[in-house]
Protein backbone atom coordinates (compact mmCIF):
# COMPACT_ATOMS: atom_id res chain seq x y z
CA UNK A 1 0.00 0.00 0.00
CA UNK A 2 1.32 3.42 -0.90
CA UNK A 3 1.32 6.05 1.82
CA UNK A 4 2.26 9.69 2.07
CA UNK A 5 4.75 10.81 4.68
CA UNK A 6 4.16 14.38 5.78
CA UNK A 7 6.51 16.37 7.98
CA UNK A 8 6.31 19.94 9.13
CA UNK A 9 8.19 22.08 11.58
CA UNK A 10 5.95 24.53 13.40
CA UNK A 11 7.17 27.17 15.83
CA UNK A 12 4.54 26.15 18.43
CA UNK A 13 5.89 22.58 18.60
CA UNK A 14 9.15 21.51 20.17
CA UNK A 15 9.93 18.89 17.52
CA UNK A 16 9.09 17.84 13.97
CA UNK A 17 5.48 16.83 13.40
CA UNK A 18 5.32 13.73 11.20
CA UNK A 19 2.19 12.08 9.84
CA UNK A 20 1.86 8.98 7.67
CA UNK A 21 -1.39 8.58 5.77
CA UNK A 22 -2.94 7.13 2.64
CA UNK A 23 -4.91 10.33 1.98
CA UNK A 24 -3.76 13.61 0.46
CA UNK A 25 -0.87 15.06 2.53
CA UNK A 26 -2.34 18.52 3.16
CA UNK A 27 -5.67 17.05 4.27
CA UNK A 28 -3.97 14.44 6.47
CA UNK A 29 -1.91 17.11 8.23
CA UNK A 30 -4.95 19.30 8.80
CA UNK A 31 -6.95 16.37 10.23
CA UNK A 32 -4.09 15.38 12.52
CA UNK A 33 -3.73 18.94 13.84
CA UNK A 34 -7.46 19.03 14.59
CA UNK A 35 -7.07 15.70 16.40
CA UNK A 36 -4.31 17.23 18.52
CA UNK A 37 -6.74 20.00 19.53
CA UNK A 38 -9.25 17.35 20.64
CA UNK A 39 -6.63 15.60 22.77
CA UNK A 40 -5.62 18.90 24.40
CA UNK A 41 -9.26 19.67 25.04
CA UNK A 42 -9.86 16.35 26.81
CA UNK A 43 -6.82 17.00 28.98
CA UNK A 44 -8.27 20.37 29.96
CA UNK A 45 -11.70 18.82 30.58
CA UNK A 46 -10.20 16.69 33.30
CA UNK A 47 -8.05 19.39 34.91
CA UNK A 48 -9.84 22.73 34.42
CA UNK A 49 -13.46 21.67 34.80
CA UNK A 50 -12.70 19.11 37.52
CA UNK A 51 -15.17 16.66 36.01
CA UNK A 52 -13.73 13.83 38.08
CA UNK A 53 -15.01 15.49 41.29
CA UNK A 54 -18.74 15.32 40.45
CA UNK A 55 -20.77 13.50 43.08
CA UNK A 56 -24.55 13.06 42.70
CA UNK A 57 -26.96 10.97 44.74
CA UNK A 58 -29.15 9.88 41.82
CA UNK A 59 -28.22 8.57 38.42
CA UNK A 60 -30.65 10.91 36.60
CA UNK A 61 -29.18 13.96 38.36
CA UNK A 62 -25.66 12.88 37.46
CA UNK A 63 -26.65 12.57 33.79
CA UNK A 64 -28.17 16.06 33.85
CA UNK A 65 -25.10 17.59 35.47
CA UNK A 66 -22.78 15.87 32.99
CA UNK A 67 -24.99 17.02 30.09
CA UNK A 68 -24.80 20.63 31.34
CA UNK A 69 -21.06 20.40 31.91
CA UNK A 70 -20.51 18.96 28.42
CA UNK A 71 -22.70 21.65 26.85
CA UNK A 72 -20.76 24.36 28.68
CA UNK A 73 -17.53 22.62 27.77
CA UNK A 74 -18.50 22.46 24.07
CA UNK A 75 -19.37 26.14 23.96
CA UNK A 76 -16.26 27.05 25.93
CA UNK A 77 -14.10 25.01 23.59
CA UNK A 78 -15.57 26.55 20.44
CA UNK A 79 -15.25 30.07 21.82
CA UNK A 80 -11.81 29.31 23.23
CA UNK A 81 -10.51 28.02 19.90
CA UNK A 82 -11.68 31.22 18.23
CA UNK A 83 -9.92 33.25 20.95
CA UNK A 84 -6.78 31.13 20.53
CA UNK A 85 -6.75 31.64 16.75
CA UNK A 86 -7.10 35.42 17.17
CA UNK A 87 -4.55 35.57 19.98
CA UNK A 88 -1.96 33.44 18.14
CA UNK A 89 -2.40 35.50 14.96
CA UNK A 90 -1.96 38.69 16.97
CA UNK A 91 1.13 37.34 18.74
CA UNK A 92 2.79 36.12 15.53
CA UNK A 93 2.19 39.44 13.76
CA UNK A 94 3.99 41.35 16.53
CA UNK A 95 6.81 38.81 16.83
CA UNK A 96 10.36 40.00 16.04
CA UNK A 97 13.76 38.34 16.04
CA UNK A 98 14.83 38.03 19.68
CA UNK A 99 18.25 38.64 21.14
CA UNK A 100 19.80 35.44 22.48
CA UNK A 101 18.76 34.53 26.02
CA UNK A 102 17.20 37.92 26.65
CA UNK A 103 13.80 38.67 28.09
CA UNK A 104 12.33 38.70 24.60
CA UNK A 105 13.56 35.17 23.89
CA UNK A 106 12.01 33.99 27.14
CA UNK A 107 8.73 35.73 26.26
CA UNK A 108 8.65 34.06 22.85
CA UNK A 109 9.40 30.67 24.38
CA UNK A 110 6.48 31.22 26.78
CA UNK A 111 4.26 32.19 23.86
CA UNK A 112 5.20 29.02 21.94
CA UNK A 113 4.40 27.00 25.04
CA UNK A 114 0.97 28.65 25.33
CA UNK A 115 0.20 27.83 21.71
CA UNK A 116 0.25 24.16 22.69
CA UNK A 117 -2.64 24.68 25.09
CA UNK A 118 -6.26 24.23 24.09
CA UNK A 119 -8.46 27.21 23.35
CA UNK A 120 -10.48 26.55 26.50
CA UNK A 121 -7.33 26.84 28.61
CA UNK A 122 -6.44 30.16 26.94
CA UNK A 123 -9.98 31.45 27.38
CA UNK A 124 -10.05 30.58 31.08
CA UNK A 125 -6.46 31.38 32.09
CA UNK A 126 -5.29 34.34 29.99
CA UNK A 127 -6.51 37.78 30.92
CA UNK A 128 -7.21 39.13 27.43
CA UNK A 129 -8.43 42.72 27.34
CA UNK A 130 -10.07 43.07 23.95
CA UNK A 131 -12.80 45.43 22.83
CA UNK A 132 -16.43 44.38 23.20
CA UNK A 133 -16.88 44.47 19.41
CA UNK A 134 -13.97 42.08 18.91
CA UNK A 135 -15.26 39.68 21.56
CA UNK A 136 -18.76 39.78 20.03
CA UNK A 137 -17.31 38.95 16.60
CA UNK A 138 -15.40 35.99 18.05
CA UNK A 139 -18.44 34.70 19.95
CA UNK A 140 -20.59 35.10 16.83
CA UNK A 141 -18.16 32.92 14.84
CA UNK A 142 -18.25 30.26 17.58
CA UNK A 143 -22.05 30.45 17.67
CA UNK A 144 -22.23 29.77 13.93
CA UNK A 145 -19.91 26.79 14.35
CA UNK A 146 -22.07 25.46 17.19
CA UNK A 147 -25.25 25.84 15.15
CA UNK A 148 -23.58 24.04 12.22
CA UNK A 149 -22.77 21.15 14.58
CA UNK A 150 -26.37 21.00 15.81
CA UNK A 151 -28.03 21.51 12.44
CA UNK A 152 -25.61 20.45 9.70
CA UNK A 153 -26.49 21.34 6.13
CA UNK A 154 -28.04 18.18 4.69
CA UNK A 155 -28.84 17.74 1.02
CA UNK A 156 -32.37 16.72 0.24
CA UNK A 157 -34.06 15.83 -3.02
CA UNK A 158 -37.24 17.72 -2.21
Tab-separated table of C-alpha atoms in Angstrom:
chain	number	residue	atom	x	y	z
A	1	UNK	CA	0.000	0.000	0.000
A	2	UNK	CA	1.318	3.424	-0.905
A	3	UNK	CA	1.322	6.047	1.822
A	4	UNK	CA	2.261	9.688	2.075
A	5	UNK	CA	4.747	10.815	4.677
A	6	UNK	CA	4.159	14.382	5.780
A	7	UNK	CA	6.506	16.365	7.980
A	8	UNK	CA	6.310	19.938	9.132
A	9	UNK	CA	8.191	22.080	11.583
A	10	UNK	CA	5.945	24.526	13.402
A	11	UNK	CA	7.168	27.170	15.829
A	12	UNK	CA	4.545	26.155	18.426
A	13	UNK	CA	5.894	22.579	18.603
A	14	UNK	CA	9.155	21.514	20.172
A	15	UNK	CA	9.929	18.893	17.516
A	16	UNK	CA	9.088	17.837	13.972
A	17	UNK	CA	5.478	16.831	13.397
A	18	UNK	CA	5.324	13.734	11.200
A	19	UNK	CA	2.192	12.078	9.844
A	20	UNK	CA	1.863	8.978	7.668
A	21	UNK	CA	-1.390	8.579	5.767
A	22	UNK	CA	-2.942	7.134	2.640
A	23	UNK	CA	-4.907	10.329	1.976
A	24	UNK	CA	-3.763	13.610	0.458
A	25	UNK	CA	-0.868	15.065	2.525
A	26	UNK	CA	-2.342	18.525	3.162
A	27	UNK	CA	-5.668	17.051	4.269
A	28	UNK	CA	-3.975	14.440	6.475
A	29	UNK	CA	-1.906	17.111	8.231
A	30	UNK	CA	-4.953	19.304	8.797
A	31	UNK	CA	-6.946	16.372	10.231
A	32	UNK	CA	-4.086	15.382	12.520
A	33	UNK	CA	-3.726	18.941	13.835
A	34	UNK	CA	-7.457	19.028	14.589
A	35	UNK	CA	-7.068	15.696	16.404
A	36	UNK	CA	-4.315	17.230	18.524
A	37	UNK	CA	-6.736	20.001	19.534
A	38	UNK	CA	-9.248	17.352	20.637
A	39	UNK	CA	-6.627	15.600	22.774
A	40	UNK	CA	-5.619	18.899	24.403
A	41	UNK	CA	-9.260	19.665	25.036
A	42	UNK	CA	-9.856	16.351	26.810
A	43	UNK	CA	-6.821	17.002	28.985
A	44	UNK	CA	-8.269	20.371	29.961
A	45	UNK	CA	-11.705	18.824	30.579
A	46	UNK	CA	-10.195	16.691	33.304
A	47	UNK	CA	-8.053	19.392	34.906
A	48	UNK	CA	-9.841	22.734	34.424
A	49	UNK	CA	-13.461	21.669	34.798
A	50	UNK	CA	-12.696	19.110	37.519
A	51	UNK	CA	-15.171	16.664	36.009
A	52	UNK	CA	-13.725	13.830	38.085
A	53	UNK	CA	-15.014	15.492	41.294
A	54	UNK	CA	-18.740	15.322	40.447
A	55	UNK	CA	-20.775	13.500	43.080
A	56	UNK	CA	-24.549	13.055	42.704
A	57	UNK	CA	-26.965	10.969	44.743
A	58	UNK	CA	-29.152	9.884	41.825
A	59	UNK	CA	-28.216	8.568	38.418
A	60	UNK	CA	-30.645	10.911	36.603
A	61	UNK	CA	-29.181	13.956	38.365
A	62	UNK	CA	-25.665	12.876	37.464
A	63	UNK	CA	-26.654	12.572	33.794
A	64	UNK	CA	-28.168	16.061	33.850
A	65	UNK	CA	-25.103	17.589	35.469
A	66	UNK	CA	-22.782	15.874	32.993
A	67	UNK	CA	-24.989	17.019	30.093
A	68	UNK	CA	-24.804	20.625	31.337
A	69	UNK	CA	-21.057	20.402	31.905
A	70	UNK	CA	-20.508	18.962	28.417
A	71	UNK	CA	-22.698	21.647	26.851
A	72	UNK	CA	-20.760	24.357	28.682
A	73	UNK	CA	-17.532	22.620	27.771
A	74	UNK	CA	-18.502	22.464	24.074
A	75	UNK	CA	-19.370	26.136	23.963
A	76	UNK	CA	-16.263	27.054	25.933
A	77	UNK	CA	-14.104	25.006	23.589
A	78	UNK	CA	-15.574	26.548	20.436
A	79	UNK	CA	-15.251	30.072	21.816
A	80	UNK	CA	-11.811	29.307	23.230
A	81	UNK	CA	-10.507	28.016	19.904
A	82	UNK	CA	-11.676	31.222	18.235
A	83	UNK	CA	-9.915	33.252	20.952
A	84	UNK	CA	-6.783	31.127	20.526
A	85	UNK	CA	-6.749	31.637	16.747
A	86	UNK	CA	-7.103	35.418	17.170
A	87	UNK	CA	-4.551	35.572	19.978
A	88	UNK	CA	-1.964	33.442	18.136
A	89	UNK	CA	-2.399	35.497	14.956
A	90	UNK	CA	-1.957	38.686	16.973
A	91	UNK	CA	1.134	37.341	18.740
A	92	UNK	CA	2.793	36.120	15.532
A	93	UNK	CA	2.185	39.442	13.761
A	94	UNK	CA	3.991	41.347	16.525
A	95	UNK	CA	6.812	38.811	16.825
A	96	UNK	CA	10.357	39.999	16.042
A	97	UNK	CA	13.759	38.339	16.036
A	98	UNK	CA	14.834	38.030	19.680
A	99	UNK	CA	18.247	38.639	21.143
A	100	UNK	CA	19.803	35.437	22.476
A	101	UNK	CA	18.762	34.525	26.016
A	102	UNK	CA	17.200	37.915	26.654
A	103	UNK	CA	13.796	38.673	28.093
A	104	UNK	CA	12.334	38.696	24.598
A	105	UNK	CA	13.563	35.175	23.889
A	106	UNK	CA	12.007	33.987	27.140
A	107	UNK	CA	8.733	35.726	26.263
A	108	UNK	CA	8.651	34.062	22.852
A	109	UNK	CA	9.399	30.668	24.381
A	110	UNK	CA	6.482	31.219	26.775
A	111	UNK	CA	4.265	32.192	23.858
A	112	UNK	CA	5.201	29.022	21.938
A	113	UNK	CA	4.399	27.003	25.037
A	114	UNK	CA	0.974	28.645	25.333
A	115	UNK	CA	0.196	27.834	21.709
A	116	UNK	CA	0.250	24.161	22.691
A	117	UNK	CA	-2.642	24.675	25.093
A	118	UNK	CA	-6.257	24.234	24.089
A	119	UNK	CA	-8.462	27.207	23.349
A	120	UNK	CA	-10.481	26.547	26.504
A	121	UNK	CA	-7.331	26.842	28.606
A	122	UNK	CA	-6.436	30.157	26.939
A	123	UNK	CA	-9.985	31.445	27.377
A	124	UNK	CA	-10.052	30.584	31.084
A	125	UNK	CA	-6.465	31.380	32.086
A	126	UNK	CA	-5.291	34.335	29.989
A	127	UNK	CA	-6.507	37.783	30.921
A	128	UNK	CA	-7.212	39.133	27.431
A	129	UNK	CA	-8.434	42.717	27.343
A	130	UNK	CA	-10.072	43.069	23.951
A	131	UNK	CA	-12.800	45.429	22.830
A	132	UNK	CA	-16.431	44.383	23.199
A	133	UNK	CA	-16.875	44.470	19.413
A	134	UNK	CA	-13.969	42.080	18.913
A	135	UNK	CA	-15.264	39.680	21.561
A	136	UNK	CA	-18.763	39.775	20.026
A	137	UNK	CA	-17.310	38.954	16.601
A	138	UNK	CA	-15.395	35.989	18.054
A	139	UNK	CA	-18.440	34.696	19.946
A	140	UNK	CA	-20.586	35.097	16.834
A	141	UNK	CA	-18.164	32.915	14.844
A	142	UNK	CA	-18.245	30.261	17.577
A	143	UNK	CA	-22.053	30.448	17.671
A	144	UNK	CA	-22.234	29.766	13.933
A	145	UNK	CA	-19.912	26.788	14.354
A	146	UNK	CA	-22.074	25.460	17.191
A	147	UNK	CA	-25.251	25.836	15.146
A	148	UNK	CA	-23.583	24.035	12.224
A	149	UNK	CA	-22.772	21.151	14.577
A	150	UNK	CA	-26.367	21.005	15.814
A	151	UNK	CA	-28.029	21.511	12.445
A	152	UNK	CA	-25.608	20.451	9.699
A	153	UNK	CA	-26.494	21.343	6.126
A	154	UNK	CA	-28.037	18.178	4.688
A	155	UNK	CA	-28.837	17.744	1.019
A	156	UNK	CA	-32.368	16.716	0.238
A	157	UNK	CA	-34.056	15.832	-3.016
A	158	UNK	CA	-37.242	17.716	-2.213
